[in-house]
Amino acid sequence: MNYNIFSTEYGVYLIDVKLIKKSDSKFIKEIIEYGKKFFGDDVEKIKACIQCGTCTGGCPSARRTAWRTRMLFRKCQMGMKDEALSGEELWDCTTCYTCQERCVRGIPTTDLVRIIRNLAFAEGKGIQKAHIFVATLLPRFGHAVPINDETKEVRKEVGLGELPPTVHSYPEGLKEINKIMEETGFDKKVKKLQEEGENK
Ligand code: SF4
Ligand code: SF4
């Protein structure tokens, strides 16, 4: 068998070359083309994932759910679009950025999860009911997670103002948020997903 040796600060890895060569799927091209618009050329590094598992090993969500960052990237490399977009676990990533800080190949992992979620959302796949509910809060509050009394208290305790400098402090911004949602079709999409969920 033909192996490549990768030496990093975390250790030495032997990677089957055949696995790396297969990372040129149509789906991965779609991810890169779409993702570059928002996160720049770095997203192309998804092709360089060597499946070392460092991302999954440090992922706080993976300790409690079926979510596996490494597995998602492998599915993408293999062109398994439907499997990558359909899994409800895709929505279990908390976007904490731990994996992005630790990736041994410098892959913008969390940015890629966000890109792949956008593609899933566009196709109406795999989204959990809880996330659809959160999306319905945006047009009402300008926040996916509106502030509550408990958080206000914590902010005061650490010397911050009661309200963050967001729509909570500038309610006039809510109109702009709704305009963005209207122009991007986000509001219609959320409504449709909500109706589909209710009819299941
Ligand atoms: S840490 Fe980076 S290279 Fe390793 S499996 Fe995760 S994404 Fe791939
Ligand atoms: S950003 Fe998501 S995938 Fe990465 S470590 Fe945090 S929860 Fe896990």
CSV table of C-alpha atoms and ligand atoms in Angstrom, one decimal:
chain,number,residue,atom,x,y,z
A,1,MET,CA,0.0,0.0,0.0
A,2,ASN,CA,1.1,3.6,-0.6
A,3,TYR,CA,1.1,5.9,2.4
A,4,ASN,CA,2.0,9.5,2.9
A,5,ILE,CA,3.6,10.5,6.3
A,6,PHE,CA,2.4,13.7,7.9
A,7,SER,CA,4.3,14.9,10.9
A,8,THR,CA,2.6,17.6,13.0
A,9,GLU,CA,3.0,19.1,16.4
A,10,TYR,CA,0.4,16.5,17.5
A,11,GLY,CA,2.2,13.4,16.2
A,12,VAL,CA,3.0,11.5,13.0
A,13,TYR,CA,0.2,10.2,10.8
A,14,LEU,CA,0.2,7.6,8.0
A,15,ILE,CA,-2.4,8.3,5.5
A,16,ASP,CA,-3.4,6.1,2.6
A,17,VAL,CA,-2.8,8.1,-0.6
A,18,LYS,CA,-5.8,6.6,-2.3
A,19,LEU,CA,-8.1,8.3,0.3
A,20,ILE,CA,-6.6,11.7,-0.4
A,21,LYS,CA,-6.8,11.4,-4.2
A,22,LYS,CA,-10.6,10.8,-4.0
A,23,SER,CA,-11.3,14.3,-2.6
A,24,ASP,CA,-12.3,15.9,-5.9
A,25,SER,CA,-16.0,15.2,-5.9
A,26,LYS,CA,-18.6,17.4,-7.6
A,27,PHE,CA,-20.0,18.1,-4.2
A,28,ILE,CA,-16.8,19.3,-2.7
A,29,LYS,CA,-16.4,21.7,-5.7
A,30,GLU,CA,-19.9,23.0,-4.9
A,31,ILE,CA,-18.9,23.6,-1.3
A,32,ILE,CA,-15.7,25.5,-2.3
A,33,GLU,CA,-17.4,27.6,-4.9
A,34,TYR,CA,-20.2,28.7,-2.6
A,35,GLY,CA,-18.0,29.0,0.6
A,36,LYS,CA,-15.3,31.1,-1.0
A,37,LYS,CA,-17.8,33.9,-1.4
A,38,PHE,CA,-18.1,34.2,2.3
A,39,PHE,CA,-14.9,32.8,3.8
A,40,GLY,CA,-12.3,33.2,1.1
A,41,ASP,CA,-9.9,30.8,-0.5
A,42,ASP,CA,-9.1,28.9,2.7
A,43,VAL,CA,-12.2,26.8,2.3
A,44,GLU,CA,-10.4,24.9,-0.4
A,45,LYS,CA,-8.3,23.3,2.3
A,46,ILE,CA,-11.2,20.9,3.0
A,47,LYS,CA,-9.6,18.8,0.3
A,48,ALA,CA,-6.5,18.5,2.5
A,49,CYS,CA,-8.3,16.8,5.4
A,50,ILE,CA,-6.3,13.8,6.4
A,51,GLN,CA,-8.9,12.3,8.7
A,52,CYS,CA,-6.7,12.5,11.7
A,53,GLY,CA,-9.8,13.0,14.0
A,54,THR,CA,-8.3,15.9,16.0
A,55,CYS,CA,-11.5,18.0,15.3
A,56,THR,CA,-13.8,15.3,16.6
A,57,GLY,CA,-11.6,14.5,19.5
A,58,GLY,CA,-11.8,18.0,20.9
A,59,CYS,CA,-15.5,18.7,20.0
A,60,PRO,CA,-17.7,19.4,23.0
A,61,SER,CA,-20.8,18.4,21.0
A,62,ALA,CA,-19.4,15.1,19.9
A,63,ARG,CA,-19.1,14.0,23.6
A,64,ARG,CA,-22.9,14.1,23.9
A,65,THR,CA,-24.3,13.7,20.4
A,66,ALA,CA,-23.8,11.7,17.2
A,67,TRP,CA,-22.1,14.7,15.5
A,68,ARG,CA,-18.7,13.9,14.0
A,69,THR,CA,-16.8,16.7,12.2
A,70,ARG,CA,-14.3,14.4,10.7
A,71,MET,CA,-17.0,12.2,9.3
A,72,LEU,CA,-18.7,15.1,7.7
A,73,PHE,CA,-15.6,16.1,5.8
A,74,ARG,CA,-15.0,12.6,4.6
A,75,LYS,CA,-18.5,12.4,3.3
A,76,CYS,CA,-17.9,15.7,1.4
A,77,GLN,CA,-14.6,14.4,0.0
A,78,MET,CA,-16.3,11.3,-1.2
A,79,GLY,CA,-19.1,13.2,-2.9
A,80,MET,CA,-21.8,11.9,-0.5
A,81,LYS,CA,-23.9,15.0,-0.7
A,82,ASP,CA,-27.2,13.6,0.4
A,83,GLU,CA,-25.6,11.9,3.5
A,84,ALA,CA,-23.7,15.0,4.4
A,85,LEU,CA,-26.7,17.4,4.1
A,86,SER,CA,-29.4,15.1,5.5
A,87,GLY,CA,-28.1,14.2,8.9
A,88,GLU,CA,-29.9,16.0,11.8
A,89,GLU,CA,-26.6,15.9,13.7
A,90,LEU,CA,-25.2,18.5,11.3
A,91,TRP,CA,-27.2,21.0,13.5
A,92,ASP,CA,-25.6,19.8,16.7
A,93,CYS,CA,-22.3,21.7,16.1
A,94,THR,CA,-22.4,24.7,18.5
A,95,THR,CA,-19.9,26.7,16.3
A,96,CYS,CA,-17.6,27.1,19.2
A,97,TYR,CA,-14.5,27.1,16.8
A,98,THR,CA,-12.4,24.7,19.0
A,99,CYS,CA,-11.9,22.4,16.0
A,100,GLN,CA,-10.9,25.3,13.7
A,101,GLU,CA,-8.2,26.3,16.2
A,102,ARG,CA,-6.9,22.8,16.4
A,103,CYS,CA,-7.1,21.4,12.9
A,104,VAL,CA,-3.6,20.0,12.0
A,105,ARG,CA,-4.0,21.1,8.4
A,106,GLY,CA,-5.3,24.6,9.1
A,107,ILE,CA,-8.7,23.9,7.6
A,108,PRO,CA,-11.4,26.4,8.5
A,109,THR,CA,-13.5,23.6,9.9
A,110,THR,CA,-16.2,25.6,11.6
A,111,ASP,CA,-16.6,27.9,8.7
A,112,LEU,CA,-17.1,24.9,6.5
A,113,VAL,CA,-19.8,23.5,8.8
A,114,ARG,CA,-21.6,26.8,8.4
A,115,ILE,CA,-21.2,26.6,4.7
A,116,ILE,CA,-22.5,23.1,4.5
A,117,ARG,CA,-25.4,24.0,6.8
A,118,ASN,CA,-26.3,26.8,4.4
A,119,LEU,CA,-26.4,24.3,1.6
A,120,ALA,CA,-28.6,21.9,3.7
A,121,PHE,CA,-30.9,24.8,4.6
A,122,ALA,CA,-31.3,25.8,0.9
A,123,GLU,CA,-32.3,22.2,0.1
A,124,GLY,CA,-34.5,22.0,3.2
A,125,LYS,CA,-32.7,18.9,4.5
A,126,GLY,CA,-32.0,17.6,8.0
A,127,ILE,CA,-32.9,20.7,9.9
A,128,GLN,CA,-34.1,19.9,13.5
A,129,LYS,CA,-37.4,21.4,14.7
A,130,ALA,CA,-35.6,23.3,17.4
A,131,HIS,CA,-33.5,25.2,14.9
A,132,ILE,CA,-36.6,26.0,12.8
A,133,PHE,CA,-38.2,27.4,15.9
A,134,VAL,CA,-35.0,29.5,16.6
A,135,ALA,CA,-35.2,30.9,13.1
A,136,THR,CA,-38.7,32.1,13.8
A,137,LEU,CA,-37.4,34.2,16.6
A,138,LEU,CA,-35.2,36.3,14.3
A,139,PRO,CA,-38.0,38.4,12.7
A,140,ARG,CA,-39.5,39.0,16.1
A,141,PHE,CA,-36.5,39.9,18.1
A,142,GLY,CA,-33.6,40.3,15.7
A,143,HIS,CA,-31.9,37.5,17.6
A,144,ALA,CA,-31.9,33.8,17.3
A,145,VAL,CA,-31.6,33.7,21.1
A,146,PRO,CA,-33.2,36.8,22.6
A,147,ILE,CA,-31.8,38.1,25.9
A,148,ASN,CA,-33.6,37.1,29.1
A,149,ASP,CA,-33.5,38.4,32.7
A,150,GLU,CA,-30.9,35.9,33.8
A,151,THR,CA,-28.5,37.0,31.1
A,152,LYS,CA,-29.1,40.7,31.8
A,153,GLU,CA,-28.1,40.1,35.5
A,154,VAL,CA,-24.9,38.3,34.4
A,155,ARG,CA,-24.0,41.1,32.1
A,156,LYS,CA,-24.5,43.6,34.9
A,157,GLU,CA,-22.4,41.5,37.3
A,158,VAL,CA,-19.4,41.5,34.9
A,159,GLY,CA,-19.7,45.2,34.4
A,160,LEU,CA,-21.5,45.3,31.0
A,161,GLY,CA,-24.6,47.2,30.1
A,162,GLU,CA,-27.8,45.3,30.6
A,163,LEU,CA,-28.4,45.1,26.9
A,164,PRO,CA,-25.8,44.2,24.2
A,165,PRO,CA,-25.2,46.8,21.4
A,166,THR,CA,-27.5,44.9,19.0
A,167,VAL,CA,-31.2,45.1,18.1
A,168,HIS,CA,-31.9,44.9,21.8
A,169,SER,CA,-30.3,48.4,22.2
A,170,TYR,CA,-31.3,49.6,18.7
A,171,PRO,CA,-34.8,48.3,18.0
A,172,GLU,CA,-35.0,50.3,14.8
A,173,GLY,CA,-32.6,47.8,13.4
A,174,LEU,CA,-35.3,45.1,13.4
A,175,LYS,CA,-36.8,46.6,10.2
A,176,GLU,CA,-33.4,46.1,8.4
A,177,ILE,CA,-33.1,42.5,9.6
A,178,ASN,CA,-36.6,41.8,8.3
A,179,LYS,CA,-35.7,43.4,5.0
A,180,ILE,CA,-32.6,41.1,4.7
A,181,MET,CA,-34.7,38.1,5.5
A,182,GLU,CA,-37.3,39.1,2.9
A,183,GLU,CA,-34.7,39.8,0.1
A,184,THR,CA,-32.8,36.6,0.7
A,185,GLY,CA,-36.0,34.5,0.9
A,186,PHE,CA,-35.1,33.4,4.4
A,187,ASP,CA,-38.5,34.2,5.8
A,188,LYS,CA,-40.4,32.2,3.2
A,189,LYS,CA,-38.0,29.3,3.5
A,190,VAL,CA,-38.5,29.1,7.3
A,191,LYS,CA,-42.2,29.3,6.9
A,192,LYS,CA,-42.2,26.5,4.5
A,193,LEU,CA,-40.0,24.3,6.7
A,194,GLN,CA,-42.2,25.1,9.6
A,195,GLU,CA,-45.4,24.0,7.7
A,196,GLU,CA,-43.7,20.9,6.5
A,197,GLY,CA,-42.7,20.0,10.1
A,198,GLU,CA,-46.2,20.5,11.3
A,199,ASN,CA,-47.6,18.2,8.6
A,200,LYS,CA,-45.3,15.4,9.4
B,1,SF4,S1,-8.5,18.0,12.4
B,1,SF4,FE1,-8.5,18.8,10.4
B,1,SF4,S2,-7.3,17.3,9.2
B,1,SF4,FE2,-7.9,16.3,11.1
B,1,SF4,S3,-9.8,15.3,10.6
B,1,SF4,FE3,-10.4,17.3,11.4
B,1,SF4,S4,-10.6,18.6,9.6
B,1,SF4,FE4,-9.4,16.7,9.0
B,2,SF4,S1,-17.2,24.3,16.1
B,2,SF4,FE1,-18.7,22.6,16.1
B,2,SF4,S2,-17.6,20.9,15.3
B,2,SF4,FE2,-16.1,22.4,15.9
B,2,SF4,S3,-15.5,21.8,18.0
B,2,SF4,FE3,-17.1,23.3,18.2
B,2,SF4,S4,-19.0,22.1,18.2
B,2,SF4,FE4,-17.5,20.8,17.5
